[in-house]
Amino acid sequence: MKKLILTLMVIAFGFYSSAQSVLQTEIDKNIPAMINAQTTTDFDIIFNNISKLRGNNREIYYYSALALMKKIQILQAENKLSLGEGDNYIAEKYALSSYNIGSTAIETEILLGFIHLERLLLNPKNAAAEKAIIDSYIEKAKKLDRNHPRLLLLQGEVAYFIPENLGGDKQKAIEFFQASVKSFKANKKQALGWNWGQSDAENYLNRHLNAITSNQIH
């Protein structure tokens, strides 16, 4: 009897491991697409592909939230930020689910910080309250790794986008972006297997340098 139970347990574990492997493969398929995504439609497709997966895997929730957060960044760049309000709340829901599963908590702390920065920009009247929430996530992340490149990027974007009366400081933002790029280069492979954010930090620095060059020419 004991031998039969043990055999059944081994078979069940084999099925579970196989299912988890298939699930991880499906998640990993979408990472190259996310790296190369350029439009809101691209990120909608990625979100739909990942969020429909079933399983208690934190990466499903994390990447679903990340896809929507990146989509809203594109809307912001296109001056269509108001169109992202609904997705912002959905992104938070998925990120919190990732957080509740645990593991790699710093990544979720940082992602939630970005999500609330977008909410601050969506609802400027609530800027002070949102800034306090962002600060709480930053402080939690700093206790885990204050030199994490995405944390430095988040701090840079906060300093870059928020009003001066709440601590906005463009020059301080540039310093954070420089530190972020340096940290990305020193840590070639970050958790979750994708260095998202490095190109963002580099783009902010390039814009800053281009602005300086333009001012010198004129």
Short mmCIF file of C-alpha atoms in Angstrom, two decimals:
data_model
loop_
_atom_site.label_atom_id
_atom_site.label_comp_id
_atom_site.label_asym_id
_atom_site.label_seq_id
_atom_site.Cartn_x
_atom_site.Cartn_y
_atom_site.Cartn_z
CA MET A 1 0.00 0.00 0.00
CA LYS A 2 2.76 2.40 0.98
CA LYS A 3 4.59 1.56 -2.24
CA LEU A 4 1.44 2.33 -4.27
CA ILE A 5 0.97 5.68 -2.52
CA LEU A 6 4.62 6.56 -3.11
CA THR A 7 4.29 5.63 -6.79
CA LEU A 8 1.17 7.79 -7.17
CA MET A 9 2.95 10.69 -5.47
CA VAL A 10 5.88 10.38 -7.87
CA ILE A 11 3.52 10.32 -10.86
CA ALA A 12 1.59 13.33 -9.56
CA PHE A 13 4.82 15.25 -8.98
CA GLY A 14 5.91 14.40 -12.51
CA PHE A 15 2.68 15.76 -13.96
CA TYR A 16 3.01 18.92 -11.84
CA SER A 17 6.62 19.48 -12.88
CA SER A 18 5.71 18.96 -16.52
CA ALA A 19 2.81 21.42 -16.26
CA GLN A 20 5.05 24.01 -14.61
CA SER A 21 7.67 23.55 -17.32
CA VAL A 22 5.08 24.09 -20.06
CA LEU A 23 3.74 27.16 -18.25
CA GLN A 24 7.22 28.66 -17.90
CA THR A 25 7.87 28.01 -21.59
CA GLU A 26 4.69 29.89 -22.51
CA ILE A 27 5.71 32.82 -20.31
CA ASP A 28 9.24 32.88 -21.74
CA LYS A 29 7.88 32.96 -25.31
CA ASN A 30 6.48 36.43 -24.67
CA ILE A 31 9.67 37.99 -23.30
CA PRO A 32 11.30 38.68 -26.71
CA ALA A 33 8.02 40.21 -27.90
CA MET A 34 7.94 42.45 -24.84
CA ILE A 35 11.52 43.57 -25.42
CA ASN A 36 10.72 44.51 -29.03
CA ALA A 37 7.22 45.94 -28.44
CA GLN A 38 6.78 49.45 -29.85
CA THR A 39 3.05 50.19 -29.72
CA THR A 40 0.12 50.01 -27.32
CA THR A 41 -1.33 47.25 -29.50
CA ASP A 42 1.88 45.23 -29.08
CA PHE A 43 1.56 45.42 -25.31
CA ASP A 44 -2.16 44.62 -25.42
CA ILE A 45 -1.35 41.41 -27.30
CA ILE A 46 1.40 40.50 -24.82
CA PHE A 47 -0.89 41.20 -21.87
CA ASN A 48 -3.61 38.99 -23.35
CA ASN A 49 -1.14 36.19 -24.09
CA ILE A 50 0.30 36.14 -20.57
CA SER A 51 -2.75 36.96 -18.45
CA LYS A 52 -4.76 34.09 -19.97
CA LEU A 53 -2.25 31.54 -18.65
CA ARG A 54 -3.38 29.53 -15.65
CA GLY A 55 -1.20 28.62 -12.71
CA ASN A 56 0.09 29.92 -9.41
CA ASN A 57 3.15 31.48 -11.00
CA ARG A 58 4.16 34.98 -9.93
CA GLU A 59 5.64 35.74 -13.35
CA ILE A 60 2.17 35.54 -14.94
CA TYR A 61 1.00 38.37 -12.70
CA TYR A 62 4.26 40.30 -12.82
CA TYR A 63 4.60 40.36 -16.61
CA SER A 64 0.88 41.03 -17.09
CA ALA A 65 1.24 44.11 -14.88
CA LEU A 66 4.48 45.10 -16.59
CA ALA A 67 2.91 44.91 -20.05
CA LEU A 68 0.16 47.33 -19.02
CA MET A 69 2.62 49.65 -17.28
CA LYS A 70 4.77 49.81 -20.43
CA LYS A 71 1.66 50.39 -22.54
CA ILE A 72 0.79 53.41 -20.39
CA GLN A 73 4.32 54.76 -20.84
CA ILE A 74 3.69 54.80 -24.59
CA LEU A 75 0.38 56.60 -24.07
CA GLN A 76 2.24 59.15 -21.95
CA ALA A 77 4.81 59.71 -24.71
CA GLU A 78 1.96 60.18 -27.20
CA ASN A 79 0.18 62.68 -24.93
CA LYS A 80 -2.70 60.23 -24.51
CA LEU A 81 -2.08 59.40 -20.86
CA SER A 82 -5.74 59.78 -19.87
CA LEU A 83 -6.55 56.70 -21.97
CA GLY A 84 -4.50 54.56 -19.58
CA GLU A 85 -6.43 55.08 -16.35
CA GLY A 86 -8.35 51.81 -16.50
CA ASP A 87 -5.24 49.81 -17.39
CA ASN A 88 -3.38 51.46 -14.52
CA TYR A 89 -5.75 49.94 -11.96
CA ILE A 90 -5.66 46.56 -13.69
CA ALA A 91 -1.85 46.68 -13.64
CA GLU A 92 -1.89 47.33 -9.89
CA LYS A 93 -4.24 44.38 -9.36
CA TYR A 94 -1.90 42.02 -11.19
CA ALA A 95 1.21 43.41 -9.50
CA LEU A 96 -0.33 42.94 -6.05
CA SER A 97 -1.17 39.34 -6.95
CA SER A 98 2.48 38.84 -7.87
CA TYR A 99 3.50 40.42 -4.57
CA ASN A 100 1.21 38.14 -2.58
CA ILE A 101 2.75 35.02 -4.10
CA GLY A 102 6.12 36.21 -2.86
CA SER A 103 9.64 35.64 -4.23
CA THR A 104 11.73 38.42 -5.73
CA ALA A 105 9.76 40.98 -3.71
CA ILE A 106 12.00 43.88 -4.74
CA GLU A 107 10.90 43.55 -8.37
CA THR A 108 7.25 43.92 -7.39
CA GLU A 109 7.97 46.81 -5.01
CA ILE A 110 9.65 48.65 -7.89
CA LEU A 111 6.90 47.81 -10.39
CA LEU A 112 4.23 49.07 -7.99
CA GLY A 113 6.24 52.26 -7.62
CA PHE A 114 6.13 52.79 -11.39
CA ILE A 115 2.41 52.04 -11.48
CA HIS A 116 1.69 54.63 -8.80
CA LEU A 117 3.91 57.18 -10.54
CA GLU A 118 1.69 56.77 -13.60
CA ARG A 119 -1.35 57.19 -11.37
CA LEU A 120 0.14 60.38 -9.96
CA LEU A 121 0.52 61.72 -13.49
CA LEU A 122 -3.02 60.59 -14.33
CA ASN A 123 -4.48 62.31 -11.27
CA PRO A 124 -2.35 65.37 -10.37
CA LYS A 125 -4.87 66.45 -7.72
CA ASN A 126 -3.89 63.38 -5.70
CA ALA A 127 -0.16 63.89 -6.30
CA ALA A 128 0.82 64.23 -2.64
CA ALA A 129 -0.99 61.04 -1.63
CA GLU A 130 0.43 59.08 -4.57
CA LYS A 131 3.93 60.41 -3.87
CA ALA A 132 3.67 59.05 -0.33
CA ILE A 133 2.71 55.62 -1.69
CA ILE A 134 5.58 55.69 -4.18
CA ASP A 135 8.01 56.66 -1.42
CA SER A 136 6.85 53.72 0.69
CA TYR A 137 7.59 51.27 -2.12
CA ILE A 138 10.96 52.89 -2.76
CA GLU A 139 11.91 52.61 0.91
CA LYS A 140 10.92 48.93 1.01
CA ALA A 141 12.97 48.25 -2.11
CA LYS A 142 15.99 50.18 -0.79
CA LYS A 143 16.09 47.88 2.24
CA LEU A 144 16.54 44.95 -0.14
CA ASP A 145 18.96 46.54 -2.64
CA ARG A 146 19.43 50.29 -2.85
CA ASN A 147 21.61 49.93 -5.96
CA HIS A 148 19.10 47.92 -7.98
CA PRO A 149 19.12 49.48 -11.49
CA ARG A 150 15.33 49.58 -11.82
CA LEU A 151 14.99 51.15 -8.39
CA LEU A 152 17.42 53.88 -9.43
CA LEU A 153 15.43 54.32 -12.65
CA LEU A 154 12.21 54.67 -10.64
CA GLN A 155 13.80 57.28 -8.38
CA GLY A 156 14.99 59.11 -11.48
CA GLU A 157 11.55 59.15 -13.07
CA VAL A 158 9.96 60.33 -9.83
CA ALA A 159 12.43 63.22 -9.60
CA TYR A 160 11.96 63.94 -13.31
CA PHE A 161 8.17 64.00 -13.50
CA ILE A 162 6.77 65.14 -10.15
CA PRO A 163 6.25 68.85 -9.31
CA GLU A 164 9.09 70.69 -7.59
CA ASN A 165 6.97 71.27 -4.49
CA LEU A 166 6.88 67.49 -4.01
CA GLY A 167 10.61 67.05 -4.57
CA GLY A 168 10.89 67.16 -8.35
CA ASP A 169 14.45 67.88 -9.45
CA LYS A 170 15.59 67.37 -13.07
CA GLN A 171 19.28 67.43 -12.21
CA LYS A 172 18.81 64.87 -9.44
CA ALA A 173 16.86 62.77 -11.92
CA ILE A 174 19.81 62.75 -14.33
CA GLU A 175 22.08 61.55 -11.51
CA PHE A 176 19.70 58.66 -10.83
CA PHE A 177 19.56 57.76 -14.53
CA GLN A 178 23.36 57.74 -14.71
CA ALA A 179 23.53 55.50 -11.65
CA SER A 180 20.87 53.22 -13.13
CA VAL A 181 22.78 52.73 -16.40
CA LYS A 182 25.98 52.05 -14.46
CA SER A 183 24.20 49.48 -12.29
CA PHE A 184 22.63 47.76 -15.32
CA LYS A 185 26.06 47.39 -16.91
CA ALA A 186 27.53 46.03 -13.68
CA ASN A 187 24.68 43.52 -13.29
CA LYS A 188 24.22 42.07 -16.74
CA LYS A 189 21.36 39.75 -15.85
CA GLN A 190 18.67 40.88 -13.44
CA ALA A 191 15.95 38.83 -11.78
CA LEU A 192 13.15 37.59 -14.04
CA GLY A 193 15.58 37.35 -16.94
CA TRP A 194 15.02 40.66 -18.68
CA ASN A 195 16.85 43.96 -18.13
CA TRP A 196 13.78 46.07 -18.74
CA GLY A 197 14.41 49.70 -17.95
CA GLN A 198 18.00 49.97 -19.18
CA SER A 199 16.99 51.49 -22.51
CA ASP A 200 14.66 53.90 -20.68
CA ALA A 201 17.48 55.19 -18.48
CA GLU A 202 19.76 55.53 -21.52
CA ASN A 203 17.07 57.39 -23.46
CA TYR A 204 16.60 59.91 -20.64
CA LEU A 205 20.34 60.56 -20.61
CA ASN A 206 20.50 60.90 -24.40
CA ARG A 207 17.65 63.42 -24.35
CA HIS A 208 19.44 65.37 -21.65
CA LEU A 209 22.70 65.41 -23.63
CA ASN A 210 20.88 66.39 -26.83
CA ALA A 211 19.18 69.25 -25.00
CA ILE A 212 22.55 70.50 -23.71
CA THR A 213 24.05 70.27 -27.22
CA SER A 214 21.08 72.11 -28.72
CA ASN A 215 21.37 74.91 -26.16
CA GLN A 216 25.09 75.25 -26.86
CA ILE A 217 24.45 75.53 -30.62
CA HIS A 218 21.81 78.21 -30.13
#
